[in-house]
């Protein structure tokens, strides 16, 4: 089965005492390869005050996904403390103490499900030991209720707060020796819990990167070229310096082009001109007075139209590389009872975080302190150290709550810009991008072009499939997030299957967007499978289940696919949605189904749409069946993640695209890069199918299948196929 059962190789518990009470530290050496060689983090998570209040550190960045609540819940459960007596603090970026700290890949749950529960279990065991010593009884005679240790035989009871100082003399037990709670006894895990900061969020309390204030802080803007990576040929900054409140304006030569090696997330400082002022408004006004001449750059010759023309020419020929070749595709297509050919396209997308990129930096006495809403703080620290010629240990990174991430804040370009400007300025500086900066200097979800051929036999079986994928890259390396695995479904389920890939060079920076790769591949593959189902004159949902076969698992690790789990969610979503009765829908309405495996989760979704005679689309409802294992840690957060993913995917499909002309982005703001409006949002019904597998993440896997579920529903309603995104309603007019 495909899942990551992440365990530690070595654990060590240390205890120290201060006036505040007990502090527990938990050192974890993760699986080989999970971190850099030789890294042995020492993780301090728990403080128990004499009052009995327990402070738990949240180790990972909080982006709105609820991890600041969910991870401490794991510790609190095994510690056996009432949630109302828990206080949560955001940890610093400190890999020596906390190991890897990042938000991405929906990995918070699989990486921490066991380890953080053991943190709480060890803390509880130490408190029991301290009480047993005080009562001169075996620890086995003691038990706990939330916040208290009990000795049932004598009726004695001690609060955690009263035992905290005594833990200084306790040798922590081996975490492996401890038995974790039976899930039937959970008091916190599995209970719907609001996000920890929700009261502050709804009252506008300063929590986000954009809210950071430092004594003597100045404000900065940073002008980069419209053409990605172009350098400053010349700059007249006198107009900016003439603006009241502007302190400095200067050219930054930069250290990197917009395009860095695949996987590097554009790690470098791009050329530009900085303006620093007493207020952001003055800095931005000064920026508008700059007179900059940008150097020529090869990317200026690139455009969306040019990429489309290249892709069309490449698609007509043989792929540059064959990444998978099972059976004899050409022979199977030649003998198939019915064949289908189709070309699909999806565009570049921007992350469109509600909070634009920002960072506050302070350089003083050779040390750098940073407050950043980053998803990936340690690479940001390393980037600043390399760029500024500093030691990483001289840089402190505060992880500040982010107003959305979706993969954009895995790159730290805004962090290194702020750090450079702060060093040159000699004062604390807050760099704040405009919405236009954010839209035009993103690391975009890459566009892609797919040409499919498929065949079904007389019995309605999918017997052949060929995909020629045209994407971006050079040589054998695709651009960031622009690749496709050889095991991409339905590989391993179709006897004759060939995947080919061709690549076009590009200067457009790309990177992961929520459910990287999957957000695009699900659309094209699940839409084409729906085409094949109709070619076979089969019920699309039944066709999907038939394609999965009768084996619970197909393939071997790392490409093992839980066919039984996917069939389970398909059957569940069919029942939830009343799929069997879809034939009774009024004219102009339809239901579509799609499924997808990503980020260790198995999801099937049905969309119900109505298409008006003028082509207007109304998504009436979406049903989601999800298999993410045996435990939903926080049902409140889980539901939010699934519903948010569905709405995010619908918004992308209905409205969003980034187009390139002369090497620069044409879109500027939400006026020409539309997001879904509240009035467009459908009801989203969610069912979690509980299975015996370890729990996995929920931030991403619900997004990919909703897009093909939508387009397949539109076909059911109109008979017209959507093979290009975003959906153009003009083609749907009656």
mmCIF file of C-alpha atoms in Angstrom, residues 72-411:
data_model
loop_
_atom_site.group_PDB
_atom_site.id
_atom_site.type_symbol
_atom_site.label_atom_id
_atom_site.label_comp_id
_atom_site.label_asym_id
_atom_site.label_seq_id
_atom_site.Cartn_x
_atom_site.Cartn_y
_atom_site.Cartn_z
ATOM 1 C CA UNK A 72 -0.405 20.388 19.559
ATOM 2 C CA UNK A 73 -3.598 18.311 19.782
ATOM 3 C CA UNK A 74 -1.471 15.185 19.281
ATOM 4 C CA UNK A 75 0.797 16.096 22.198
ATOM 5 C CA UNK A 76 -2.065 17.207 24.437
ATOM 6 C CA UNK A 77 -3.963 13.960 23.882
ATOM 7 C CA UNK A 78 -1.196 11.691 25.135
ATOM 8 C CA UNK A 79 -0.172 14.138 27.849
ATOM 9 C CA UNK A 80 -3.763 13.903 29.098
ATOM 10 C CA UNK A 81 -4.475 17.565 29.614
ATOM 11 C CA UNK A 82 -7.728 19.426 29.028
ATOM 12 C CA UNK A 83 -7.564 21.435 25.809
ATOM 13 C CA UNK A 84 -8.893 24.532 27.558
ATOM 14 C CA UNK A 85 -5.763 24.465 29.748
ATOM 15 C CA UNK A 86 -3.445 24.380 26.739
ATOM 16 C CA UNK A 87 -1.689 27.444 25.370
ATOM 17 C CA UNK A 88 -0.062 27.205 21.952
ATOM 18 C CA UNK A 89 3.027 29.147 20.919
ATOM 19 C CA UNK A 90 4.596 29.319 17.475
ATOM 20 C CA UNK A 91 8.135 27.975 17.570
ATOM 21 C CA UNK A 92 11.102 29.726 16.034
ATOM 22 C CA UNK A 93 12.681 28.238 12.960
ATOM 23 C CA UNK A 94 15.228 26.018 14.679
ATOM 24 C CA UNK A 95 16.085 22.771 12.877
ATOM 25 C CA UNK A 96 18.611 21.767 15.540
ATOM 26 C CA UNK A 97 15.769 21.746 18.044
ATOM 27 C CA UNK A 98 12.674 20.880 16.025
ATOM 28 C CA UNK A 99 13.946 19.023 12.960
ATOM 29 C CA UNK A 100 12.355 19.884 9.645
ATOM 30 C CA UNK A 101 9.851 22.723 9.868
ATOM 31 C CA UNK A 102 7.893 23.302 6.697
ATOM 32 C CA UNK A 103 4.364 23.438 5.327
ATOM 33 C CA UNK A 104 4.005 21.539 2.083
ATOM 34 C CA UNK A 105 3.102 18.213 0.572
ATOM 35 C CA UNK A 106 0.304 17.602 3.104
ATOM 36 C CA UNK A 107 2.971 15.928 5.234
ATOM 37 C CA UNK A 108 2.281 17.349 8.702
ATOM 38 C CA UNK A 109 0.118 14.387 9.734
ATOM 39 C CA UNK A 110 2.155 11.470 8.318
ATOM 40 C CA UNK A 111 5.420 12.913 9.618
ATOM 41 C CA UNK A 112 4.169 13.679 13.127
ATOM 42 C CA UNK A 113 1.267 11.339 13.889
ATOM 43 C CA UNK A 114 3.324 9.008 16.066
ATOM 44 C CA UNK A 115 6.277 11.176 17.078
ATOM 45 C CA UNK A 116 4.310 14.014 18.651
ATOM 46 C CA UNK A 117 1.971 11.646 20.457
ATOM 47 C CA UNK A 118 5.072 10.107 22.016
ATOM 48 C CA UNK A 119 6.206 13.564 23.139
ATOM 49 C CA UNK A 120 3.000 13.812 25.154
ATOM 50 C CA UNK A 121 3.246 10.224 26.376
ATOM 51 C CA UNK A 122 6.759 10.760 27.731
ATOM 52 C CA UNK A 123 5.688 13.944 29.519
ATOM 53 C CA UNK A 124 2.773 12.102 31.106
ATOM 54 C CA UNK A 125 5.019 9.211 32.170
ATOM 55 C CA UNK A 126 7.435 11.621 33.884
ATOM 56 C CA UNK A 127 4.622 13.307 35.791
ATOM 57 C CA UNK A 128 3.344 9.899 36.919
ATOM 58 C CA UNK A 129 6.847 8.937 38.031
ATOM 59 C CA UNK A 130 7.178 12.165 40.037
ATOM 60 C CA UNK A 131 3.874 11.471 41.801
ATOM 61 C CA UNK A 132 4.794 7.835 42.478
ATOM 62 C CA UNK A 133 8.045 8.922 44.135
ATOM 63 C CA UNK A 134 6.150 11.407 46.289
ATOM 64 C CA UNK A 135 3.633 8.744 47.337
ATOM 65 C CA UNK A 136 6.231 5.945 47.600
ATOM 66 C CA UNK A 137 4.248 3.647 45.333
ATOM 67 C CA UNK A 138 4.892 1.915 42.014
ATOM 68 C CA UNK A 139 4.129 4.091 38.963
ATOM 69 C CA UNK A 140 1.914 1.305 37.673
ATOM 70 C CA UNK A 141 -0.559 2.032 40.468
ATOM 71 C CA UNK A 142 -1.021 5.577 39.207
ATOM 72 C CA UNK A 143 -3.210 6.908 36.436
ATOM 73 C CA UNK A 144 -4.210 10.293 35.099
ATOM 74 C CA UNK A 145 -7.248 12.361 34.432
ATOM 75 C CA UNK A 146 -6.814 15.596 32.483
ATOM 76 C CA UNK A 147 -4.193 17.624 34.337
ATOM 77 C CA UNK A 148 -3.970 15.327 37.375
ATOM 78 C CA UNK A 149 -2.170 12.190 38.550
ATOM 79 C CA UNK A 150 -4.282 9.807 40.658
ATOM 80 C CA UNK A 151 -3.495 6.981 43.082
ATOM 81 C CA UNK A 152 -6.760 5.096 43.159
ATOM 82 C CA UNK A 153 -5.876 2.842 46.103
ATOM 83 C CA UNK A 154 -5.243 5.739 48.488
ATOM 84 C CA UNK A 155 -7.463 8.326 46.862
ATOM 85 C CA UNK A 156 -4.528 10.708 46.498
ATOM 86 C CA UNK A 157 -4.353 13.230 43.680
ATOM 87 C CA UNK A 158 -1.764 15.748 42.464
ATOM 88 C CA UNK A 159 -2.050 18.360 39.743
ATOM 89 C CA UNK A 160 0.475 18.453 36.931
ATOM 90 C CA UNK A 161 1.455 21.947 38.060
ATOM 91 C CA UNK A 162 2.357 20.740 41.548
ATOM 92 C CA UNK A 163 4.534 17.962 40.113
ATOM 93 C CA UNK A 164 6.329 20.004 37.473
ATOM 94 C CA UNK A 165 9.392 20.965 39.528
ATOM 95 C CA UNK A 166 9.827 17.429 40.844
ATOM 96 C CA UNK A 167 10.335 16.171 37.292
ATOM 97 C CA UNK A 168 13.841 17.650 37.330
ATOM 98 C CA UNK A 169 15.139 14.458 38.933
ATOM 99 C CA UNK A 170 13.187 12.081 36.695
ATOM 100 C CA UNK A 171 14.978 10.135 33.981
ATOM 101 C CA UNK A 172 12.757 10.196 30.917
ATOM 102 C CA UNK A 173 11.626 6.768 29.730
ATOM 103 C CA UNK A 174 12.410 5.379 26.312
ATOM 104 C CA UNK A 175 9.514 6.552 24.129
ATOM 105 C CA UNK A 176 9.448 3.166 22.407
ATOM 106 C CA UNK A 177 8.639 1.512 25.721
ATOM 107 C CA UNK A 178 5.418 3.475 26.172
ATOM 108 C CA UNK A 179 2.005 2.281 25.095
ATOM 109 C CA UNK A 180 0.020 4.972 23.382
ATOM 110 C CA UNK A 181 -3.659 5.495 24.084
ATOM 111 C CA UNK A 182 -6.400 3.319 22.671
ATOM 112 C CA UNK A 183 -8.242 5.572 20.190
ATOM 113 C CA UNK A 184 -11.477 4.700 22.007
ATOM 114 C CA UNK A 185 -10.239 6.779 24.958
ATOM 115 C CA UNK A 186 -9.339 9.909 22.967
ATOM 116 C CA UNK A 187 -10.633 13.141 24.476
ATOM 117 C CA UNK A 188 -8.969 15.589 22.059
ATOM 118 C CA UNK A 189 -8.009 13.718 18.906
ATOM 119 C CA UNK A 190 -11.106 13.283 16.778
ATOM 120 C CA UNK A 191 -12.984 16.168 18.403
ATOM 121 C CA UNK A 192 -13.894 19.202 16.278
ATOM 122 C CA UNK A 193 -11.616 21.996 17.500
ATOM 123 C CA UNK A 194 -11.564 25.564 16.162
ATOM 124 C CA UNK A 195 -8.239 26.977 15.015
ATOM 125 C CA UNK A 196 -6.293 28.198 18.005
ATOM 126 C CA UNK A 197 -6.080 31.821 16.836
ATOM 127 C CA UNK A 198 -9.626 32.077 15.484
ATOM 128 C CA UNK A 199 -10.725 34.795 17.936
ATOM 129 C CA UNK A 200 -7.725 36.930 17.027
ATOM 130 C CA UNK A 201 -8.280 36.350 13.328
ATOM 131 C CA UNK A 202 -11.908 37.444 13.310
ATOM 132 C CA UNK A 203 -11.176 40.506 15.464
ATOM 133 C CA UNK A 204 -8.277 41.651 13.306
ATOM 134 C CA UNK A 205 -5.542 41.152 15.897
ATOM 135 C CA UNK A 206 -1.979 41.511 14.536
ATOM 136 C CA UNK A 207 -0.941 37.958 13.680
ATOM 137 C CA UNK A 208 0.271 37.977 10.098
ATOM 138 C CA UNK A 209 3.550 38.907 8.474
ATOM 139 C CA UNK A 210 1.969 42.063 7.159
ATOM 140 C CA UNK A 211 1.251 43.109 10.787
ATOM 141 C CA UNK A 212 4.836 42.935 12.106
ATOM 142 C CA UNK A 213 6.133 46.169 13.635
ATOM 143 C CA UNK A 214 9.668 46.804 14.908
ATOM 144 C CA UNK A 215 10.996 49.871 16.727
ATOM 145 C CA UNK A 216 12.361 52.380 14.236
ATOM 146 C CA UNK A 217 11.048 50.321 11.307
ATOM 147 C CA UNK A 218 11.135 51.682 7.768
ATOM 148 C CA UNK A 219 9.171 50.429 4.759
ATOM 149 C CA UNK A 220 10.448 49.182 1.417
ATOM 150 C CA UNK A 221 9.270 48.438 -2.094
ATOM 151 C CA UNK A 222 11.266 46.550 -4.692
ATOM 152 C CA UNK A 223 10.902 47.077 -8.428
ATOM 153 C CA UNK A 224 11.860 44.137 -10.639
ATOM 154 C CA UNK A 225 11.755 43.866 -14.412
ATOM 155 C CA UNK A 226 8.525 42.807 -16.085
ATOM 156 C CA UNK A 227 10.581 40.380 -18.170
ATOM 157 C CA UNK A 228 11.655 37.656 -15.782
ATOM 158 C CA UNK A 229 15.312 37.895 -14.782
ATOM 159 C CA UNK A 230 16.190 41.051 -16.725
ATOM 160 C CA UNK A 231 18.927 43.128 -15.137
ATOM 161 C CA UNK A 232 19.011 46.864 -14.503
ATOM 162 C CA UNK A 233 20.813 48.569 -17.391
ATOM 163 C CA UNK A 234 20.504 52.008 -15.797
ATOM 164 C CA UNK A 235 18.367 53.681 -13.160
ATOM 165 C CA UNK A 236 17.659 57.309 -12.304
ATOM 166 C CA UNK A 237 16.470 57.315 -8.677
ATOM 167 C CA UNK A 238 16.343 61.086 -8.242
ATOM 168 C CA UNK A 239 12.576 61.217 -8.685
ATOM 169 C CA UNK A 240 12.114 58.700 -5.897
ATOM 170 C CA UNK A 241 14.488 60.545 -3.550
ATOM 171 C CA UNK A 242 12.513 63.742 -4.100
ATOM 172 C CA UNK A 243 9.374 62.177 -2.575
ATOM 173 C CA UNK A 244 8.742 63.275 0.996
ATOM 174 C CA UNK A 245 9.589 60.474 3.430
ATOM 175 C CA UNK A 246 11.843 58.519 1.092
ATOM 176 C CA UNK A 247 15.165 57.737 2.792
ATOM 177 C CA UNK A 248 17.005 55.684 0.193
ATOM 178 C CA UNK A 249 16.714 54.373 -3.345
ATOM 179 C CA UNK A 250 19.345 52.078 -4.798
ATOM 180 C CA UNK A 251 20.042 49.433 -7.422
ATOM 181 C CA UNK A 252 20.438 45.794 -6.404
ATOM 182 C CA UNK A 253 22.505 43.864 -8.932
ATOM 183 C CA UNK A 254 21.093 40.524 -7.816
ATOM 184 C CA UNK A 255 22.626 37.088 -7.717
ATOM 185 C CA UNK A 256 20.248 34.918 -9.761
ATOM 186 C CA UNK A 257 18.145 34.715 -12.872
ATOM 187 C CA UNK A 258 14.407 34.087 -12.578
ATOM 188 C CA UNK A 259 14.985 30.502 -13.650
ATOM 189 C CA UNK A 260 17.080 28.393 -11.313
ATOM 190 C CA UNK A 261 17.777 24.662 -11.583
ATOM 191 C CA UNK A 262 14.655 22.466 -11.306
ATOM 192 C CA UNK A 263 13.599 21.986 -7.715
ATOM 193 C CA UNK A 264 15.408 25.072 -6.447
ATOM 194 C CA UNK A 265 12.271 27.238 -6.272
ATOM 195 C CA UNK A 266 14.089 30.211 -7.743
ATOM 196 C CA UNK A 267 16.531 30.437 -4.867
ATOM 197 C CA UNK A 268 18.332 33.692 -5.534
ATOM 198 C CA UNK A 269 18.118 37.464 -5.374
ATOM 199 C CA UNK A 270 16.690 38.922 -8.566
ATOM 200 C CA UNK A 271 17.962 42.292 -9.848
ATOM 201 C CA UNK A 272 15.902 45.359 -9.051
ATOM 202 C CA UNK A 273 15.688 48.792 -7.476
ATOM 203 C CA UNK A 274 14.781 49.259 -3.800
ATOM 204 C CA UNK A 275 13.043 52.297 -2.325
ATOM 205 C CA UNK A 276 13.038 52.767 1.465
ATOM 206 C CA UNK A 277 10.838 55.304 3.241
ATOM 207 C CA UNK A 278 9.178 56.264 6.507
ATOM 208 C CA UNK A 279 5.861 54.833 5.288
ATOM 209 C CA UNK A 280 4.938 52.242 2.713
ATOM 210 C CA UNK A 281 2.858 54.802 0.824
ATOM 211 C CA UNK A 282 5.893 57.040 0.462
ATOM 212 C CA UNK A 283 8.033 54.090 -0.616
ATOM 213 C CA UNK A 284 5.494 53.086 -3.242
ATOM 214 C CA UNK A 285 5.107 56.662 -4.475
ATOM 215 C CA UNK A 286 8.876 56.895 -4.772
ATOM 216 C CA UNK A 287 8.941 53.626 -6.670
ATOM 217 C CA UNK A 288 6.492 55.078 -9.196
ATOM 218 C CA UNK A 289 8.958 57.948 -9.785
ATOM 219 C CA UNK A 290 11.847 55.647 -10.710
ATOM 220 C CA UNK A 291 13.229 55.844 -14.228
ATOM 221 C CA UNK A 292 14.694 52.424 -15.028
ATOM 222 C CA UNK A 293 16.066 51.001 -18.265
ATOM 223 C CA UNK A 294 16.102 47.211 -18.245
ATOM 224 C CA UNK A 295 18.683 45.155 -20.093
ATOM 225 C CA UNK A 296 17.614 42.856 -22.905
ATOM 226 C CA UNK A 297 16.791 39.321 -21.831
ATOM 227 C CA UNK A 298 16.092 36.175 -23.903
ATOM 228 C CA UNK A 299 12.775 35.550 -22.133
ATOM 229 C CA UNK A 300 11.336 38.643 -23.853
ATOM 230 C CA UNK A 301 10.846 36.513 -26.977
ATOM 231 C CA UNK A 302 8.539 34.064 -25.183
ATOM 232 C CA UNK A 303 4.744 34.146 -25.084
ATOM 233 C CA UNK A 304 1.725 31.948 -24.424
ATOM 234 C CA UNK A 305 0.894 31.986 -28.142
ATOM 235 C CA UNK A 306 4.442 30.986 -28.978
ATOM 236 C CA UNK A 307 4.379 28.108 -26.478
ATOM 237 C CA UNK A 308 1.071 26.895 -27.940
ATOM 238 C CA UNK A 309 2.493 26.912 -31.456
ATOM 239 C CA UNK A 310 5.611 25.017 -30.356
ATOM 240 C CA UNK A 311 3.499 22.499 -28.457
ATOM 241 C CA UNK A 312 1.298 21.897 -31.496
ATOM 242 C CA UNK A 313 4.334 21.186 -33.653
ATOM 243 C CA UNK A 314 5.925 18.912 -31.047
ATOM 244 C CA UNK A 315 2.664 17.027 -30.438
ATOM 245 C CA UNK A 316 2.431 16.116 -34.112
ATOM 246 C CA UNK A 317 5.634 14.097 -33.899
ATOM 247 C CA UNK A 318 7.174 11.457 -31.712
ATOM 248 C CA UNK A 319 7.949 12.398 -28.128
ATOM 249 C CA UNK A 320 11.505 13.357 -27.234
ATOM 250 C CA UNK A 321 11.490 10.688 -24.533
ATOM 251 C CA UNK A 322 9.360 7.660 -23.738
ATOM 252 C CA UNK A 323 8.874 7.418 -19.991
ATOM 253 C CA UNK A 324 6.658 4.328 -19.979
ATOM 254 C CA UNK A 325 5.848 1.706 -22.596
ATOM 255 C CA UNK A 326 3.671 -1.249 -21.584
ATOM 256 C CA UNK A 327 2.445 -3.781 -24.135
ATOM 257 C CA UNK A 328 1.910 -2.751 -27.760
ATOM 258 C CA UNK A 329 -0.118 0.465 -27.866
ATOM 259 C CA UNK A 330 -0.220 0.865 -31.636
ATOM 260 C CA UNK A 331 -1.408 -2.683 -32.244
ATOM 261 C CA UNK A 332 -4.020 -2.425 -29.491
ATOM 262 C CA UNK A 333 -5.356 0.818 -30.929
ATOM 263 C CA UNK A 334 -5.509 -0.682 -34.400
ATOM 264 C CA UNK A 335 -7.618 -3.608 -33.158
ATOM 265 C CA UNK A 336 -9.793 -1.650 -30.692
ATOM 266 C CA UNK A 337 -13.553 -1.622 -31.142
ATOM 267 C CA UNK A 338 -13.638 2.143 -30.579
ATOM 268 C CA UNK A 339 -10.864 4.734 -30.430
ATOM 269 C CA UNK A 340 -10.797 8.343 -29.247
ATOM 270 C CA UNK A 341 -8.225 11.092 -29.850
ATOM 271 C CA UNK A 342 -8.210 14.364 -27.916
ATOM 272 C CA UNK A 343 -5.889 17.262 -27.116
ATOM 273 C CA UNK A 344 -5.983 18.925 -23.687
ATOM 274 C CA UNK A 345 -4.475 22.147 -22.338
ATOM 275 C CA UNK A 346 -4.180 23.825 -18.943
ATOM 276 C CA UNK A 347 -2.669 27.284 -18.373
ATOM 277 C CA UNK A 348 -0.149 28.850 -16.050
ATOM 278 C CA UNK A 349 -1.726 29.726 -12.703
ATOM 279 C CA UNK A 350 -0.805 32.216 -10.000
ATOM 280 C CA UNK A 351 -1.065 31.319 -6.312
ATOM 281 C CA UNK A 352 -3.020 34.521 -5.569
ATOM 282 C CA UNK A 353 -2.372 34.519 -1.821
ATOM 283 C CA UNK A 354 -4.739 36.907 -0.082
ATOM 284 C CA UNK A 355 -1.770 38.306 1.842
ATOM 285 C CA UNK A 356 0.858 39.519 -0.656
ATOM 286 C CA UNK A 357 4.453 38.470 -0.100
ATOM 287 C CA UNK A 358 6.151 40.405 2.683
ATOM 288 C CA UNK A 359 9.005 40.158 5.135
ATOM 289 C CA UNK A 360 10.476 42.237 7.951
ATOM 290 C CA UNK A 361 14.235 42.133 8.466
ATOM 291 C CA UNK A 362 16.638 43.731 10.939
ATOM 292 C CA UNK A 363 20.415 43.659 10.485
ATOM 293 C CA UNK A 364 22.388 44.676 13.560
ATOM 294 C CA UNK A 365 25.920 43.975 14.822
ATOM 295 C CA UNK A 366 26.515 41.358 12.151
ATOM 296 C CA UNK A 367 23.328 39.455 13.031
ATOM 297 C CA UNK A 368 20.167 39.201 10.962
ATOM 298 C CA UNK A 369 16.680 38.766 12.395
ATOM 299 C CA UNK A 370 13.769 37.979 10.082
ATOM 300 C CA UNK A 371 9.986 37.839 10.508
ATOM 301 C CA UNK A 372 8.573 35.991 7.522
ATOM 302 C CA UNK A 373 5.283 34.289 6.547
ATOM 303 C CA UNK A 374 7.225 31.463 4.951
ATOM 304 C CA UNK A 375 6.336 27.837 4.298
ATOM 305 C CA UNK A 376 9.985 26.818 4.241
ATOM 306 C CA UNK A 377 12.001 28.802 6.792
ATOM 307 C CA UNK A 378 15.282 26.916 6.870
ATOM 308 C CA UNK A 379 15.976 27.147 3.112
ATOM 309 C CA UNK A 380 15.175 30.843 3.501
ATOM 310 C CA UNK A 381 17.794 31.169 6.223
ATOM 311 C CA UNK A 382 20.342 29.344 4.073
ATOM 312 C CA UNK A 383 19.483 31.510 1.059
ATOM 313 C CA UNK A 384 20.008 34.704 3.066
ATOM 314 C CA UNK A 385 23.265 33.361 4.473
ATOM 315 C CA UNK A 386 24.649 32.532 1.015
ATOM 316 C CA UNK A 387 23.483 35.774 -0.551
ATOM 317 C CA UNK A 388 24.693 38.044 2.257
ATOM 318 C CA UNK A 389 27.851 36.060 2.986
ATOM 319 C CA UNK A 390 26.765 35.252 6.539
ATOM 320 C CA UNK A 391 26.855 32.231 8.809
ATOM 321 C CA UNK A 392 23.415 30.592 9.047
ATOM 322 C CA UNK A 393 23.702 30.552 12.838
ATOM 323 C CA UNK A 394 23.826 34.359 12.792
ATOM 324 C CA UNK A 395 20.332 34.505 11.295
ATOM 325 C CA UNK A 396 17.150 34.136 13.355
ATOM 326 C CA UNK A 397 13.910 33.404 11.525
ATOM 327 C CA UNK A 398 10.560 34.033 13.202
ATOM 328 C CA UNK A 399 7.755 32.090 11.527
ATOM 329 C CA UNK A 400 4.821 34.494 11.292
ATOM 330 C CA UNK A 401 1.316 33.364 10.420
ATOM 331 C CA UNK A 402 0.773 33.577 6.653
ATOM 332 C CA UNK A 403 -2.357 34.694 4.858
ATOM 333 C CA UNK A 404 -2.314 31.681 2.548
ATOM 334 C CA UNK A 405 0.560 29.787 1.018
ATOM 335 C CA UNK A 406 -0.589 27.104 -1.473
ATOM 336 C CA UNK A 407 3.063 26.444 -2.368
ATOM 337 C CA UNK A 408 4.059 30.031 -3.199
ATOM 338 C CA UNK A 409 5.792 30.571 0.113
ATOM 339 C CA UNK A 410 8.004 27.520 -0.318
ATOM 340 C CA UNK A 411 10.190 29.949 -2.274
#
